[in-house]
């Protein structure tokens, strides 16, 4: 075994490090060390998120963060860590189901507009209007005309949001085909997670190349200077979560 540095020993001897050591029957010091470092860094950043939210509340700011990516890419887990300790009265998570009959006849963006933040609020979209850029055309849930209209309107829609003093952050969680397959297997074998696997998810592997084609088209058209995409490598969930929080903290000019 490698000789541990004084810093590593200090981390393992912390409250979080000792907890992780005691929770693992087969002790792998490297894994325990990595896990402890992650949890300590996450706690530090979550304090910063509380400070950011306090600034948002006190200054009547409005924040929208959207989470896109392949199925099982870890979007929901990232949102849970980001919102874990912030004030629940001043944020909401939006994960919309398929549109109702009335919503299908409305302007496409209308049902998203109703969920936009009021002053002093942060809104996290677990999938967003970008469903129409990838998921819907790949699975035949929209027509070619509806897709084209969306792609022609989305940049102007986001420009209006930003010009209305909304901070808009767009995340895309990127995973490999092999990692997605592994996660699907894990979900399917877990009685507690099996509900997450939808019919759309079950077709994701065979439609991988179609998703890639529409994803590339989305980036090409909507990665604008005003509303750029932050693409996160998400094969390691912990790394993607830390990267997402850091990006939010860097992007929103809050003051402690």
PDB file of C-alpha atoms in Angstrom:
ATOM      1  CA  UNK A   1       0.000   0.000   0.000  1.00  0.00           C
ATOM      2  CA  UNK A   2       1.165   3.534  -0.832  1.00  0.00           C
ATOM      3  CA  UNK A   3       2.398   5.627   2.057  1.00  0.00           C
ATOM      4  CA  UNK A   4      -0.300   8.145   2.986  1.00  0.00           C
ATOM      5  CA  UNK A   5       0.584  11.813   3.134  1.00  0.00           C
ATOM      6  CA  UNK A   6      -0.064  13.866   6.256  1.00  0.00           C
ATOM      7  CA  UNK A   7      -2.889  15.635   4.434  1.00  0.00           C
ATOM      8  CA  UNK A   8      -4.501  12.306   3.499  1.00  0.00           C
ATOM      9  CA  UNK A   9      -4.231  11.089   7.097  1.00  0.00           C
ATOM     10  CA  UNK A  10      -5.802  14.334   8.301  1.00  0.00           C
ATOM     11  CA  UNK A  11      -8.712  13.853   5.878  1.00  0.00           C
ATOM     12  CA  UNK A  12      -9.243  10.224   6.944  1.00  0.00           C
ATOM     13  CA  UNK A  13      -9.138  11.281  10.597  1.00  0.00           C
ATOM     14  CA  UNK A  14     -11.894  13.876  10.107  1.00  0.00           C
ATOM     15  CA  UNK A  15     -15.478  13.177  11.156  1.00  0.00           C
ATOM     16  CA  UNK A  16     -16.478  12.505   7.537  1.00  0.00           C
ATOM     17  CA  UNK A  17     -13.409  10.316   6.912  1.00  0.00           C
ATOM     18  CA  UNK A  18     -13.980   8.182  10.010  1.00  0.00           C
ATOM     19  CA  UNK A  19     -17.650   7.754   9.085  1.00  0.00           C
ATOM     20  CA  UNK A  20     -16.692   6.533   5.611  1.00  0.00           C
ATOM     21  CA  UNK A  21     -14.077   4.161   7.054  1.00  0.00           C
ATOM     22  CA  UNK A  22     -16.584   2.629   9.468  1.00  0.00           C
ATOM     23  CA  UNK A  23     -19.267   2.262   6.771  1.00  0.00           C
ATOM     24  CA  UNK A  24     -17.031   0.145   4.502  1.00  0.00           C
ATOM     25  CA  UNK A  25     -16.572  -3.505   5.456  1.00  0.00           C
ATOM     26  CA  UNK A  26     -13.814  -4.054   2.896  1.00  0.00           C
ATOM     27  CA  UNK A  27     -11.708  -0.979   3.471  1.00  0.00           C
ATOM     28  CA  UNK A  28     -10.241   0.496   0.294  1.00  0.00           C
ATOM     29  CA  UNK A  29      -8.324   3.513   1.562  1.00  0.00           C
ATOM     30  CA  UNK A  30      -8.113   5.116  -1.866  1.00  0.00           C
ATOM     31  CA  UNK A  31     -11.895   4.944  -2.358  1.00  0.00           C
ATOM     32  CA  UNK A  32     -12.573   6.128   1.189  1.00  0.00           C
ATOM     33  CA  UNK A  33     -10.158   9.023   0.693  1.00  0.00           C
ATOM     34  CA  UNK A  34     -11.756  10.043  -2.614  1.00  0.00           C
ATOM     35  CA  UNK A  35     -15.244   9.818  -1.111  1.00  0.00           C
ATOM     36  CA  UNK A  36     -14.229  11.876   1.915  1.00  0.00           C
ATOM     37  CA  UNK A  37     -12.581  14.549  -0.226  1.00  0.00           C
ATOM     38  CA  UNK A  38     -15.741  14.749  -2.335  1.00  0.00           C
ATOM     39  CA  UNK A  39     -18.038  15.076   0.687  1.00  0.00           C
ATOM     40  CA  UNK A  40     -15.848  17.739   2.287  1.00  0.00           C
ATOM     41  CA  UNK A  41     -15.685  19.752  -0.951  1.00  0.00           C
ATOM     42  CA  UNK A  42     -19.446  19.341  -1.460  1.00  0.00           C
ATOM     43  CA  UNK A  43     -20.128  20.667   2.055  1.00  0.00           C
ATOM     44  CA  UNK A  44     -17.856  23.657   1.435  1.00  0.00           C
ATOM     45  CA  UNK A  45     -19.622  24.493  -1.828  1.00  0.00           C
ATOM     46  CA  UNK A  46     -23.083  24.015  -0.314  1.00  0.00           C
ATOM     47  CA  UNK A  47     -22.231  26.767   2.179  1.00  0.00           C
ATOM     48  CA  UNK A  48     -21.444  28.998  -0.812  1.00  0.00           C
ATOM     49  CA  UNK A  49     -24.801  28.085  -2.370  1.00  0.00           C
ATOM     50  CA  UNK A  50     -26.571  29.239   0.807  1.00  0.00           C
ATOM     51  CA  UNK A  51     -24.675  32.535   0.524  1.00  0.00           C
ATOM     52  CA  UNK A  52     -25.644  32.818  -3.142  1.00  0.00           C
ATOM     53  CA  UNK A  53     -29.309  32.172  -2.381  1.00  0.00           C
ATOM     54  CA  UNK A  54     -29.271  34.762   0.417  1.00  0.00           C
ATOM     55  CA  UNK A  55     -28.003  37.304  -2.123  1.00  0.00           C
ATOM     56  CA  UNK A  56     -30.733  36.258  -4.587  1.00  0.00           C
ATOM     57  CA  UNK A  57     -33.448  36.686  -1.940  1.00  0.00           C
ATOM     58  CA  UNK A  58     -32.194  39.980  -0.525  1.00  0.00           C
ATOM     59  CA  UNK A  59     -31.711  41.549  -3.973  1.00  0.00           C
ATOM     60  CA  UNK A  60     -34.869  40.194  -5.671  1.00  0.00           C
ATOM     61  CA  UNK A  61     -32.803  38.358  -8.265  1.00  0.00           C
ATOM     62  CA  UNK A  62     -34.209  35.646 -10.544  1.00  0.00           C
ATOM     63  CA  UNK A  63     -32.286  32.499 -11.482  1.00  0.00           C
ATOM     64  CA  UNK A  64     -33.107  29.680 -13.906  1.00  0.00           C
ATOM     65  CA  UNK A  65     -30.873  26.599 -14.132  1.00  0.00           C
ATOM     66  CA  UNK A  66     -31.765  23.927 -16.672  1.00  0.00           C
ATOM     67  CA  UNK A  67     -30.424  20.382 -16.623  1.00  0.00           C
ATOM     68  CA  UNK A  68     -30.279  18.421 -19.859  1.00  0.00           C
ATOM     69  CA  UNK A  69     -28.419  15.267 -20.866  1.00  0.00           C
ATOM     70  CA  UNK A  70     -28.763  11.611 -21.737  1.00  0.00           C
ATOM     71  CA  UNK A  71     -31.149   9.450 -19.744  1.00  0.00           C
ATOM     72  CA  UNK A  72     -29.476   8.310 -16.475  1.00  0.00           C
ATOM     73  CA  UNK A  73     -26.802  11.011 -16.792  1.00  0.00           C
ATOM     74  CA  UNK A  74     -27.248  12.100 -13.161  1.00  0.00           C
ATOM     75  CA  UNK A  75     -29.271  15.292 -13.584  1.00  0.00           C
ATOM     76  CA  UNK A  76     -31.623  14.568 -10.684  1.00  0.00           C
ATOM     77  CA  UNK A  77     -28.788  13.658  -8.318  1.00  0.00           C
ATOM     78  CA  UNK A  78     -26.998  16.915  -9.112  1.00  0.00           C
ATOM     79  CA  UNK A  79     -30.150  18.938  -8.454  1.00  0.00           C
ATOM     80  CA  UNK A  80     -30.620  17.201  -5.093  1.00  0.00           C
ATOM     81  CA  UNK A  81     -27.087  18.113  -3.965  1.00  0.00           C
ATOM     82  CA  UNK A  82     -27.440  21.688  -5.156  1.00  0.00           C
ATOM     83  CA  UNK A  83     -30.740  22.234  -3.326  1.00  0.00           C
ATOM     84  CA  UNK A  84     -29.983  20.080  -0.265  1.00  0.00           C
ATOM     85  CA  UNK A  85     -29.366  22.935   2.174  1.00  0.00           C
ATOM     86  CA  UNK A  86     -30.809  26.048   0.560  1.00  0.00           C
ATOM     87  CA  UNK A  87     -34.084  27.592   1.736  1.00  0.00           C
ATOM     88  CA  UNK A  88     -36.977  25.539   0.294  1.00  0.00           C
ATOM     89  CA  UNK A  89     -39.327  28.538   0.372  1.00  0.00           C
ATOM     90  CA  UNK A  90     -37.234  30.336  -2.216  1.00  0.00           C
ATOM     91  CA  UNK A  91     -36.571  27.693  -4.864  1.00  0.00           C
ATOM     92  CA  UNK A  92     -38.511  25.104  -6.818  1.00  0.00           C
ATOM     93  CA  UNK A  93     -37.659  22.097  -8.943  1.00  0.00           C
ATOM     94  CA  UNK A  94     -39.673  21.739 -12.141  1.00  0.00           C
ATOM     95  CA  UNK A  95     -39.923  18.306 -13.791  1.00  0.00           C
ATOM     96  CA  UNK A  96     -42.872  18.476 -16.160  1.00  0.00           C
ATOM     97  CA  UNK A  97     -44.802  15.447 -17.348  1.00  0.00           C
ATOM     98  CA  UNK A  98     -45.955  15.115 -20.951  1.00  0.00           C
ATOM     99  CA  UNK A  99     -48.182  18.032 -22.004  1.00  0.00           C
ATOM    100  CA  UNK A 100     -51.937  17.913 -21.561  1.00  0.00           C
ATOM    101  CA  UNK A 101     -54.312  18.225 -24.516  1.00  0.00           C
ATOM    102  CA  UNK A 102     -54.735  21.945 -23.810  1.00  0.00           C
ATOM    103  CA  UNK A 103     -50.975  22.477 -23.505  1.00  0.00           C
ATOM    104  CA  UNK A 104     -50.401  20.756 -26.855  1.00  0.00           C
ATOM    105  CA  UNK A 105     -52.513  23.466 -28.481  1.00  0.00           C
ATOM    106  CA  UNK A 106     -50.747  26.354 -26.715  1.00  0.00           C
ATOM    107  CA  UNK A 107     -47.585  28.155 -27.745  1.00  0.00           C
ATOM    108  CA  UNK A 108     -44.873  25.611 -26.925  1.00  0.00           C
ATOM    109  CA  UNK A 109     -43.037  27.793 -24.395  1.00  0.00           C
ATOM    110  CA  UNK A 110     -46.211  28.792 -22.564  1.00  0.00           C
ATOM    111  CA  UNK A 111     -46.196  26.046 -19.945  1.00  0.00           C
ATOM    112  CA  UNK A 112     -42.564  26.785 -19.119  1.00  0.00           C
ATOM    113  CA  UNK A 113     -43.227  30.515 -18.746  1.00  0.00           C
ATOM    114  CA  UNK A 114     -45.684  29.775 -15.929  1.00  0.00           C
ATOM    115  CA  UNK A 115     -42.824  28.209 -13.930  1.00  0.00           C
ATOM    116  CA  UNK A 116     -40.309  31.030 -14.321  1.00  0.00           C
ATOM    117  CA  UNK A 117     -38.989  32.533 -11.064  1.00  0.00           C
ATOM    118  CA  UNK A 118     -40.500  35.444  -9.229  1.00  0.00           C
ATOM    119  CA  UNK A 119     -38.069  37.951  -7.654  1.00  0.00           C
ATOM    120  CA  UNK A 120     -35.912  36.316  -4.982  1.00  0.00           C
ATOM    121  CA  UNK A 121     -36.392  32.797  -6.373  1.00  0.00           C
ATOM    122  CA  UNK A 122     -34.281  30.104  -8.039  1.00  0.00           C
ATOM    123  CA  UNK A 123     -35.882  27.562 -10.398  1.00  0.00           C
ATOM    124  CA  UNK A 124     -34.229  24.291 -11.423  1.00  0.00           C
ATOM    125  CA  UNK A 125     -35.618  22.574 -14.526  1.00  0.00           C
ATOM    126  CA  UNK A 126     -35.047  18.805 -14.560  1.00  0.00           C
ATOM    127  CA  UNK A 127     -35.323  18.726 -18.357  1.00  0.00           C
ATOM    128  CA  UNK A 128     -36.684  21.837 -19.979  1.00  0.00           C
ATOM    129  CA  UNK A 129     -37.950  23.270 -23.247  1.00  0.00           C
ATOM    130  CA  UNK A 130     -34.994  21.493 -24.851  1.00  0.00           C
ATOM    131  CA  UNK A 131     -37.066  18.297 -24.814  1.00  0.00           C
ATOM    132  CA  UNK A 132     -38.227  19.539 -28.212  1.00  0.00           C
ATOM    133  CA  UNK A 133     -34.640  19.764 -29.447  1.00  0.00           C
ATOM    134  CA  UNK A 134     -33.735  16.109 -28.786  1.00  0.00           C
ATOM    135  CA  UNK A 135     -36.146  13.761 -26.968  1.00  0.00           C
ATOM    136  CA  UNK A 136     -39.295  14.669 -28.892  1.00  0.00           C
ATOM    137  CA  UNK A 137     -37.950  14.469 -32.464  1.00  0.00           C
ATOM    138  CA  UNK A 138     -35.954  11.290 -31.736  1.00  0.00           C
ATOM    139  CA  UNK A 139     -39.032   9.523 -30.354  1.00  0.00           C
ATOM    140  CA  UNK A 140     -41.549  10.953 -32.826  1.00  0.00           C
ATOM    141  CA  UNK A 141     -43.342  13.108 -30.205  1.00  0.00           C
ATOM    142  CA  UNK A 142     -43.336  16.203 -32.431  1.00  0.00           C
ATOM    143  CA  UNK A 143     -43.554  16.926 -36.143  1.00  0.00           C
ATOM    144  CA  UNK A 144     -40.691  18.183 -38.284  1.00  0.00           C
ATOM    145  CA  UNK A 145     -42.496  21.532 -38.514  1.00  0.00           C
ATOM    146  CA  UNK A 146     -42.848  21.818 -34.715  1.00  0.00           C
ATOM    147  CA  UNK A 147     -39.164  21.018 -34.311  1.00  0.00           C
ATOM    148  CA  UNK A 148     -38.147  23.648 -36.889  1.00  0.00           C
ATOM    149  CA  UNK A 149     -40.365  26.312 -35.292  1.00  0.00           C
ATOM    150  CA  UNK A 150     -38.839  25.573 -31.879  1.00  0.00           C
ATOM    151  CA  UNK A 151     -35.281  25.809 -33.185  1.00  0.00           C
ATOM    152  CA  UNK A 152     -36.151  29.122 -34.833  1.00  0.00           C
ATOM    153  CA  UNK A 153     -37.652  30.581 -31.642  1.00  0.00           C
ATOM    154  CA  UNK A 154     -35.578  29.249 -28.736  1.00  0.00           C
ATOM    155  CA  UNK A 155     -32.665  31.709 -28.967  1.00  0.00           C
ATOM    156  CA  UNK A 156     -35.064  34.676 -29.063  1.00  0.00           C
ATOM    157  CA  UNK A 157     -37.018  33.203 -26.132  1.00  0.00           C
ATOM    158  CA  UNK A 158     -33.838  32.907 -24.044  1.00  0.00           C
ATOM    159  CA  UNK A 159     -32.765  36.399 -25.098  1.00  0.00           C
ATOM    160  CA  UNK A 160     -36.059  37.731 -23.729  1.00  0.00           C
ATOM    161  CA  UNK A 161     -35.509  35.905 -20.428  1.00  0.00           C
ATOM    162  CA  UNK A 162     -32.012  37.323 -20.007  1.00  0.00           C
ATOM    163  CA  UNK A 163     -33.110  40.833 -20.999  1.00  0.00           C
ATOM    164  CA  UNK A 164     -35.804  40.510 -18.307  1.00  0.00           C
ATOM    165  CA  UNK A 165     -33.029  40.201 -15.695  1.00  0.00           C
ATOM    166  CA  UNK A 166     -33.118  36.420 -15.338  1.00  0.00           C
ATOM    167  CA  UNK A 167     -29.818  34.615 -14.839  1.00  0.00           C
ATOM    168  CA  UNK A 168     -29.996  31.610 -17.189  1.00  0.00           C
ATOM    169  CA  UNK A 169     -27.609  28.657 -16.824  1.00  0.00           C
ATOM    170  CA  UNK A 170     -27.782  25.684 -19.212  1.00  0.00           C
ATOM    171  CA  UNK A 171     -26.172  22.370 -18.226  1.00  0.00           C
ATOM    172  CA  UNK A 172     -25.727  19.324 -20.442  1.00  0.00           C
ATOM    173  CA  UNK A 173     -24.609  16.170 -18.592  1.00  0.00           C
ATOM    174  CA  UNK A 174     -22.621  13.985 -20.995  1.00  0.00           C
ATOM    175  CA  UNK A 175     -22.040  10.248 -20.447  1.00  0.00           C
ATOM    176  CA  UNK A 176     -20.746   7.415 -22.624  1.00  0.00           C
ATOM    177  CA  UNK A 177     -22.968   4.751 -24.150  1.00  0.00           C
ATOM    178  CA  UNK A 178     -21.292   2.096 -21.986  1.00  0.00           C
ATOM    179  CA  UNK A 179     -21.862   4.081 -18.782  1.00  0.00           C
ATOM    180  CA  UNK A 180     -25.515   4.638 -19.673  1.00  0.00           C
ATOM    181  CA  UNK A 181     -25.979   0.887 -20.211  1.00  0.00           C
ATOM    182  CA  UNK A 182     -24.333   0.161 -16.844  1.00  0.00           C
ATOM    183  CA  UNK A 183     -26.611   2.649 -15.062  1.00  0.00           C
ATOM    184  CA  UNK A 184     -29.721   1.281 -16.752  1.00  0.00           C
ATOM    185  CA  UNK A 185     -28.777  -2.206 -15.536  1.00  0.00           C
ATOM    186  CA  UNK A 186     -28.243  -0.878 -12.019  1.00  0.00           C
ATOM    187  CA  UNK A 187     -31.659   0.832 -12.066  1.00  0.00           C
ATOM    188  CA  UNK A 188     -33.418  -2.232 -13.441  1.00  0.00           C
ATOM    189  CA  UNK A 189     -31.892  -4.481 -10.770  1.00  0.00           C
ATOM    190  CA  UNK A 190     -32.882  -2.185  -7.912  1.00  0.00           C
ATOM    191  CA  UNK A 191     -36.431  -2.447  -6.495  1.00  0.00           C
ATOM    192  CA  UNK A 192     -36.059   1.103  -5.159  1.00  0.00           C
ATOM    193  CA  UNK A 193     -34.946   2.622  -8.468  1.00  0.00           C
ATOM    194  CA  UNK A 194     -36.875   0.570 -11.020  1.00  0.00           C
ATOM    195  CA  UNK A 195     -39.675   3.153 -11.255  1.00  0.00           C
ATOM    196  CA  UNK A 196     -37.205   5.562 -12.879  1.00  0.00           C
ATOM    197  CA  UNK A 197     -36.916   3.441 -16.027  1.00  0.00           C
ATOM    198  CA  UNK A 198     -39.437   4.666 -18.617  1.00  0.00           C
ATOM    199  CA  UNK A 199     -40.321   3.348 -22.065  1.00  0.00           C
ATOM    200  CA  UNK A 200     -38.280   6.208 -23.548  1.00  0.00           C
ATOM    201  CA  UNK A 201     -35.282   5.149 -21.421  1.00  0.00           C
ATOM    202  CA  UNK A 202     -35.551   1.565 -22.628  1.00  0.00           C
ATOM    203  CA  UNK A 203     -35.096   2.721 -26.241  1.00  0.00           C
ATOM    204  CA  UNK A 204     -32.234   5.123 -25.490  1.00  0.00           C
ATOM    205  CA  UNK A 205     -29.440   2.659 -26.257  1.00  0.00           C
ATOM    206  CA  UNK A 206     -30.763   1.610 -29.658  1.00  0.00           C
ATOM    207  CA  UNK A 207     -31.462   5.255 -30.550  1.00  0.00           C
ATOM    208  CA  UNK A 208     -28.068   6.453 -29.294  1.00  0.00           C
ATOM    209  CA  UNK A 209     -26.874   7.735 -32.691  1.00  0.00           C
ATOM    210  CA  UNK A 210     -30.151   9.572 -33.321  1.00  0.00           C
ATOM    211  CA  UNK A 211     -29.819  11.308 -29.957  1.00  0.00           C
ATOM    212  CA  UNK A 212     -26.249  12.261 -30.870  1.00  0.00           C
ATOM    213  CA  UNK A 213     -27.331  13.754 -34.197  1.00  0.00           C
ATOM    214  CA  UNK A 214     -29.996  15.975 -32.604  1.00  0.00           C
ATOM    215  CA  UNK A 215     -27.719  16.859 -29.667  1.00  0.00           C
ATOM    216  CA  UNK A 216     -25.030  18.119 -32.056  1.00  0.00           C
ATOM    217  CA  UNK A 217     -27.617  20.155 -33.977  1.00  0.00           C
ATOM    218  CA  UNK A 218     -28.857  21.646 -30.701  1.00  0.00           C
ATOM    219  CA  UNK A 219     -25.369  22.722 -29.641  1.00  0.00           C
ATOM    220  CA  UNK A 220     -24.623  24.182 -33.044  1.00  0.00           C
ATOM    221  CA  UNK A 221     -27.770  26.345 -33.036  1.00  0.00           C
ATOM    222  CA  UNK A 222     -28.257  27.233 -29.366  1.00  0.00           C
ATOM    223  CA  UNK A 223     -24.766  27.541 -27.872  1.00  0.00           C
ATOM    224  CA  UNK A 224     -24.900  31.312 -28.113  1.00  0.00           C
ATOM    225  CA  UNK A 225     -22.663  33.940 -26.569  1.00  0.00           C
ATOM    226  CA  UNK A 226     -25.634  35.237 -24.585  1.00  0.00           C
ATOM    227  CA  UNK A 227     -26.822  31.782 -23.373  1.00  0.00           C
ATOM    228  CA  UNK A 228     -23.963  29.259 -23.693  1.00  0.00           C
ATOM    229  CA  UNK A 229     -24.099  25.591 -22.746  1.00  0.00           C
ATOM    230  CA  UNK A 230     -21.960  24.214 -19.925  1.00  0.00           C
ATOM    231  CA  UNK A 231     -21.156  20.640 -20.987  1.00  0.00           C
ATOM    232  CA  UNK A 232     -20.193  18.453 -18.016  1.00  0.00           C
ATOM    233  CA  UNK A 233     -18.442  15.099 -18.297  1.00  0.00           C
ATOM    234  CA  UNK A 234     -20.715  12.990 -16.092  1.00  0.00           C
ATOM    235  CA  UNK A 235     -19.323   9.436 -16.194  1.00  0.00           C
ATOM    236  CA  UNK A 236     -18.266  10.220 -12.616  1.00  0.00           C
ATOM    237  CA  UNK A 237     -21.332  11.614 -10.883  1.00  0.00           C
ATOM    238  CA  UNK A 238     -19.384  13.176  -8.023  1.00  0.00           C
ATOM    239  CA  UNK A 239     -17.101  15.085 -10.386  1.00  0.00           C
ATOM    240  CA  UNK A 240     -20.070  16.387 -12.408  1.00  0.00           C
ATOM    241  CA  UNK A 241     -21.885  17.585  -9.275  1.00  0.00           C
ATOM    242  CA  UNK A 242     -18.879  19.545  -8.054  1.00  0.00           C
ATOM    243  CA  UNK A 243     -18.360  21.020 -11.532  1.00  0.00           C
ATOM    244  CA  UNK A 244     -22.022  22.077 -11.749  1.00  0.00           C
ATOM    245  CA  UNK A 245     -21.975  23.858  -8.389  1.00  0.00           C
ATOM    246  CA  UNK A 246     -18.695  25.605  -9.201  1.00  0.00           C
ATOM    247  CA  UNK A 247     -20.128  26.808 -12.514  1.00  0.00           C
ATOM    248  CA  UNK A 248     -23.225  28.255 -10.813  1.00  0.00           C
ATOM    249  CA  UNK A 249     -21.074  30.039  -8.228  1.00  0.00           C
ATOM    250  CA  UNK A 250     -18.807  31.458 -10.951  1.00  0.00           C
ATOM    251  CA  UNK A 251     -21.619  32.534 -13.256  1.00  0.00           C
ATOM    252  CA  UNK A 252     -23.889  34.400 -10.827  1.00  0.00           C
ATOM    253  CA  UNK A 253     -22.093  37.496  -9.456  1.00  0.00           C
ATOM    254  CA  UNK A 254     -23.373  37.167  -5.888  1.00  0.00           C
ATOM    255  CA  UNK A 255     -21.804  38.910  -2.937  1.00  0.00           C
ATOM    256  CA  UNK A 256     -21.482  37.305   0.481  1.00  0.00           C
TER     257      UNK A 256
END
